[in-house]
C-alpha positions as protocol buffer text, in pm:
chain_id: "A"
residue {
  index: 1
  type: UNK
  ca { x: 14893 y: 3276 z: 13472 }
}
residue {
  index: 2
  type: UNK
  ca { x: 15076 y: 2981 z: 13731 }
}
residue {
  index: 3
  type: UNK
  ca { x: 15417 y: 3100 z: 13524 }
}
residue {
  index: 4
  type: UNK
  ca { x: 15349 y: 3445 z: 13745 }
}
residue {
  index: 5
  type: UNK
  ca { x: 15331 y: 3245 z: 14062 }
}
residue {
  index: 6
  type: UNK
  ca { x: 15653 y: 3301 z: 14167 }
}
residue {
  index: 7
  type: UNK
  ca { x: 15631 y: 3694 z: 14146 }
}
residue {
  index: 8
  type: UNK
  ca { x: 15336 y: 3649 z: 14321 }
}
residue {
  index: 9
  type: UNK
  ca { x: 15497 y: 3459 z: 14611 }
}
residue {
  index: 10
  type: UNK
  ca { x: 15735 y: 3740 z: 14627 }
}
residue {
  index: 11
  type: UNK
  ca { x: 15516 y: 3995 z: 14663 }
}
residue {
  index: 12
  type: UNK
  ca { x: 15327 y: 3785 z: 14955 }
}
residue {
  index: 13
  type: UNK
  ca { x: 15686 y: 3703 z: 15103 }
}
residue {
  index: 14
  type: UNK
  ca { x: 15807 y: 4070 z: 15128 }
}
residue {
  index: 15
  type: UNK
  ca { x: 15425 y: 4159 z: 15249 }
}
residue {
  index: 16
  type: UNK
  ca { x: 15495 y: 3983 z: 15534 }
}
residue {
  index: 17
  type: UNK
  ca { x: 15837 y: 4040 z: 15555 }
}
residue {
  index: 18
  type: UNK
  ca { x: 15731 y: 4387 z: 15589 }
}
residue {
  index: 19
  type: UNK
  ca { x: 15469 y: 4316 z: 15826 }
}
residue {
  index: 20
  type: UNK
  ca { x: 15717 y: 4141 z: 16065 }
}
residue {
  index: 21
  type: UNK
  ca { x: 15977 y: 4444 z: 16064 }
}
residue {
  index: 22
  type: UNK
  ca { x: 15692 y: 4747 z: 16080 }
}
residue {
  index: 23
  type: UNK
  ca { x: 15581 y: 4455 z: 16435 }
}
residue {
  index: 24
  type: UNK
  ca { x: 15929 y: 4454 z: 16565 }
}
residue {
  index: 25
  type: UNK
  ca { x: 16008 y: 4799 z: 16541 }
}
residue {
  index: 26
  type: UNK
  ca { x: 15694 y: 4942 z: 16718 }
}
residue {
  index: 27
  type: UNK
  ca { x: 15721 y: 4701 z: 16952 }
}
residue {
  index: 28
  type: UNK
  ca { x: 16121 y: 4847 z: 17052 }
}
residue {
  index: 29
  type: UNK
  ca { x: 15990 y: 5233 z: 17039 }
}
residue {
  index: 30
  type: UNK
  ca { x: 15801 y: 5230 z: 17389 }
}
residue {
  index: 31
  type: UNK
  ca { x: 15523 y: 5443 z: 17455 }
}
residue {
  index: 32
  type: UNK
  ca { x: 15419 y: 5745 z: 17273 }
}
residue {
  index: 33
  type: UNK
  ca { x: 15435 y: 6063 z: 17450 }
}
residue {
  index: 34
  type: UNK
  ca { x: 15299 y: 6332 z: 17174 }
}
residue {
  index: 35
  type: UNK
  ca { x: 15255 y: 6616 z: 17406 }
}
residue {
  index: 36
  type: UNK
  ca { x: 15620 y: 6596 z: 17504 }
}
residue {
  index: 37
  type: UNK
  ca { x: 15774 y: 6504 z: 17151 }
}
residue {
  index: 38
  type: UNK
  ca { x: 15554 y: 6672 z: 16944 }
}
residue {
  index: 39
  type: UNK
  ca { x: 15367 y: 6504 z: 16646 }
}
residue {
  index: 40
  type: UNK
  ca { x: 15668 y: 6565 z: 16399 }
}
residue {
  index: 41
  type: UNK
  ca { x: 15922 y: 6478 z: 16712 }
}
residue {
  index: 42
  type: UNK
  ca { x: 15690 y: 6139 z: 16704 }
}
residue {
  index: 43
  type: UNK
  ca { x: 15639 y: 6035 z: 16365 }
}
residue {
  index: 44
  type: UNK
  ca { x: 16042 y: 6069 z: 16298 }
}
residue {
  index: 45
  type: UNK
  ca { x: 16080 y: 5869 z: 16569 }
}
residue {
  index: 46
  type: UNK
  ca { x: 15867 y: 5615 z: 16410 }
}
residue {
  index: 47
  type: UNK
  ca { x: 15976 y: 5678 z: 16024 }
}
residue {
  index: 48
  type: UNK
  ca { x: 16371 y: 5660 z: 16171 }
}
residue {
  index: 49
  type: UNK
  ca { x: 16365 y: 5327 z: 16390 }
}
residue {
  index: 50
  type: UNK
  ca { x: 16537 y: 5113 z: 16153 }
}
residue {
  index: 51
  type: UNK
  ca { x: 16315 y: 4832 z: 16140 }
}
residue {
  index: 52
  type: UNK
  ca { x: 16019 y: 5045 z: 16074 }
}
residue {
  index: 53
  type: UNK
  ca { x: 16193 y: 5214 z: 15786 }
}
residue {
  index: 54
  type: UNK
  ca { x: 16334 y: 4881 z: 15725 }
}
residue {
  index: 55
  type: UNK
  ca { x: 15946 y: 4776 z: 15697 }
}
residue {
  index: 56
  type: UNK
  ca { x: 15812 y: 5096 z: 15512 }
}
residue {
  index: 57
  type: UNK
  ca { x: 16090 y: 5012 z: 15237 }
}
residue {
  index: 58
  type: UNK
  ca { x: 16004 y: 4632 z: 15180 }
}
residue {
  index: 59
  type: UNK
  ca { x: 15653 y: 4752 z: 15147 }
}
residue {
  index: 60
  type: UNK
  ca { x: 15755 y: 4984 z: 14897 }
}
residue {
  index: 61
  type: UNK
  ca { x: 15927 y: 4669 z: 14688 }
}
residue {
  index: 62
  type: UNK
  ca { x: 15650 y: 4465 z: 14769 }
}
residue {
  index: 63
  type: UNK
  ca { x: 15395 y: 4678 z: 14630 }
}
residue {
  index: 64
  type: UNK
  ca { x: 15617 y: 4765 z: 14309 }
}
residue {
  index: 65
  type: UNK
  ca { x: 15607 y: 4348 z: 14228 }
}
residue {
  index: 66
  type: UNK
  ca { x: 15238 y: 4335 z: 14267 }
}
residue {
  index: 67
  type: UNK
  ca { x: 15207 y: 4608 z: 14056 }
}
residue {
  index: 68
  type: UNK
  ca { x: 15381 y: 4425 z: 13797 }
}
residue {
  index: 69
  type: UNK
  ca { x: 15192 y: 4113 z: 13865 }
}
residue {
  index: 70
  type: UNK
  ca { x: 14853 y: 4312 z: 13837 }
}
residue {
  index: 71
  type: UNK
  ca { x: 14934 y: 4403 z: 13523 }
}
residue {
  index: 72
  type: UNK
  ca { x: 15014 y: 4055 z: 13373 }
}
residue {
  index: 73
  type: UNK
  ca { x: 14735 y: 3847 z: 13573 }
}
residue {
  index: 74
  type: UNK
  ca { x: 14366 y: 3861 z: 13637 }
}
residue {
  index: 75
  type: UNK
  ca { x: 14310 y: 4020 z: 13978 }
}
residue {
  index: 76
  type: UNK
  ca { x: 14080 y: 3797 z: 14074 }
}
residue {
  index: 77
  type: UNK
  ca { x: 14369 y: 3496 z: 14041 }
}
residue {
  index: 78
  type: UNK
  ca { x: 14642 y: 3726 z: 14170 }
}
residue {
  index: 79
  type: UNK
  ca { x: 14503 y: 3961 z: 14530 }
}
residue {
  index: 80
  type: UNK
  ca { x: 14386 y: 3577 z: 14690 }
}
residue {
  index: 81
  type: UNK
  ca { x: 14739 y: 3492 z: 14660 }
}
residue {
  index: 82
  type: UNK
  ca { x: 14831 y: 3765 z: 14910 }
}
residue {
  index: 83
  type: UNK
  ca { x: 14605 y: 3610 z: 15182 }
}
residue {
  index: 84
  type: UNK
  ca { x: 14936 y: 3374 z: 15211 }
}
residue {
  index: 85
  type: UNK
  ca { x: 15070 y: 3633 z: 15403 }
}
residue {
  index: 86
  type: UNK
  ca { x: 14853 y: 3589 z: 15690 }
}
residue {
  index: 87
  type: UNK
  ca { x: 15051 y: 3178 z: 15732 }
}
residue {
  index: 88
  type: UNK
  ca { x: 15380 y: 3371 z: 15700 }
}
residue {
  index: 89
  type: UNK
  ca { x: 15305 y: 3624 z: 15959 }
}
residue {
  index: 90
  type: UNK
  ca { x: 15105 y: 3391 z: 16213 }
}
residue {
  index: 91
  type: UNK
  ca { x: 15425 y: 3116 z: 16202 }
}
residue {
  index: 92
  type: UNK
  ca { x: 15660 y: 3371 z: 16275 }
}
residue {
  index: 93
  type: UNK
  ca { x: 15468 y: 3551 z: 16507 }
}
residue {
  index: 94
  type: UNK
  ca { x: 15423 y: 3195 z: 16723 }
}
residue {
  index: 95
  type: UNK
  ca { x: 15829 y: 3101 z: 16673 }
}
residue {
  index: 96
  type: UNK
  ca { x: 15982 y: 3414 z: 16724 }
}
residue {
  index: 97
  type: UNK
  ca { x: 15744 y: 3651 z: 16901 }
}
residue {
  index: 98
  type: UNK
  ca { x: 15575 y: 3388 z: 17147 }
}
residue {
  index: 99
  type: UNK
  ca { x: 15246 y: 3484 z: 17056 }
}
residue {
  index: 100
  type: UNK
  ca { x: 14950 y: 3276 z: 17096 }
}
residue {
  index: 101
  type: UNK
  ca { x: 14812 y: 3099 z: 16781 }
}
residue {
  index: 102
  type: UNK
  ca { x: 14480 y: 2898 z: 16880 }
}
residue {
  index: 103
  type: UNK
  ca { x: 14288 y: 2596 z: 16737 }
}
residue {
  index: 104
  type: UNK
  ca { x: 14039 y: 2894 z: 16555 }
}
residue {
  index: 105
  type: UNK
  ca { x: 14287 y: 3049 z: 16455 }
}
residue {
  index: 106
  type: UNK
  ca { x: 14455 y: 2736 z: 16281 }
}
residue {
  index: 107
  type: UNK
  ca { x: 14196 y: 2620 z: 16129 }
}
residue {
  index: 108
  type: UNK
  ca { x: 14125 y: 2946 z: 15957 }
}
residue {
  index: 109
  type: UNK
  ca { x: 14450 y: 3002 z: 15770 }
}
residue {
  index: 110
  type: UNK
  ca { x: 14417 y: 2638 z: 15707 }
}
residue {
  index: 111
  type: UNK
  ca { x: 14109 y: 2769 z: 15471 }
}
residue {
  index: 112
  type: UNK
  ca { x: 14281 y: 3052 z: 15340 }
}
residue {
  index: 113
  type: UNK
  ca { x: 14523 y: 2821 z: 15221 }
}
residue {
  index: 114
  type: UNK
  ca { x: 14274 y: 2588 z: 15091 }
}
residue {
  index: 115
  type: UNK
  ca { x: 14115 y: 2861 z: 14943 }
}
residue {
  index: 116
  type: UNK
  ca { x: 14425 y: 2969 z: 14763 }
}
residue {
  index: 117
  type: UNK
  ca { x: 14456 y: 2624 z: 14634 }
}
residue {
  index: 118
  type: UNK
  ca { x: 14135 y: 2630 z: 14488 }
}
residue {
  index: 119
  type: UNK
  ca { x: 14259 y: 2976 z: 14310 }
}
residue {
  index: 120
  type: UNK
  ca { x: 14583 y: 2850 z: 14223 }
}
residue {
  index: 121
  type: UNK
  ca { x: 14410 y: 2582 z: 13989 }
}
residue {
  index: 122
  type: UNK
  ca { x: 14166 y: 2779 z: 13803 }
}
């Protein structure tokens, strides 16, 4: 099972790649004005900002490599890994978007991590 690691770190890399794009491009559109747009006006506006379809895509290719790792690893030992994706998101979130990270916060992806090291080695 650790020789699927790597695919496994790639699926939890483009998770949170995806994350970070589908975060930056909401946070360019503005407000939401449905009643003026209309719904359809709306969701292309949404679907067409190009780091939310930037996003949607990378979740697309992240989902197709976890379906590959499901089907060569114990799902139990593979869906922890993708917990990782919670350090990715918080580190960038703190460096590039400013955002707060506190102590409780800290220490809790410090026991996801833990806890994937625990899974890692079984």
């Amino acid at each position: 099972m650790t020789s699927y690691i790597p695919l496994i770190l790639f699926t939890v890399l483009t998770n949170a790649a995806a994350q970070l794009m589908l975060k930056r491009g909401m946070s360019g559109l503005g407000s939401f004005d449905i009643a003026g747009d209309g719904l359809i006006g709306t969701v292309f506006r949404v679907v067409f900002n190009p780091f939310v379809f930037a996003g949607l895509c990378t979740f697309v290719v992240s989902m197709a490599s976890h379906l590959i790792v499901l089907s060569k690893v114990q799902i139990s030992y593979a869906y922890p890994f993708l917990s990782l994706a919670y350090v990715v998101v918080a580190a960038y979130a703190y460096f590039v978007f400013n955002e707060d990270v506190s102590p409780t916060r800290i220490a809790g992806i410090g026991l996801i991590v833990l806890g994937t090291i625990f899974i890692a080695q079984s």
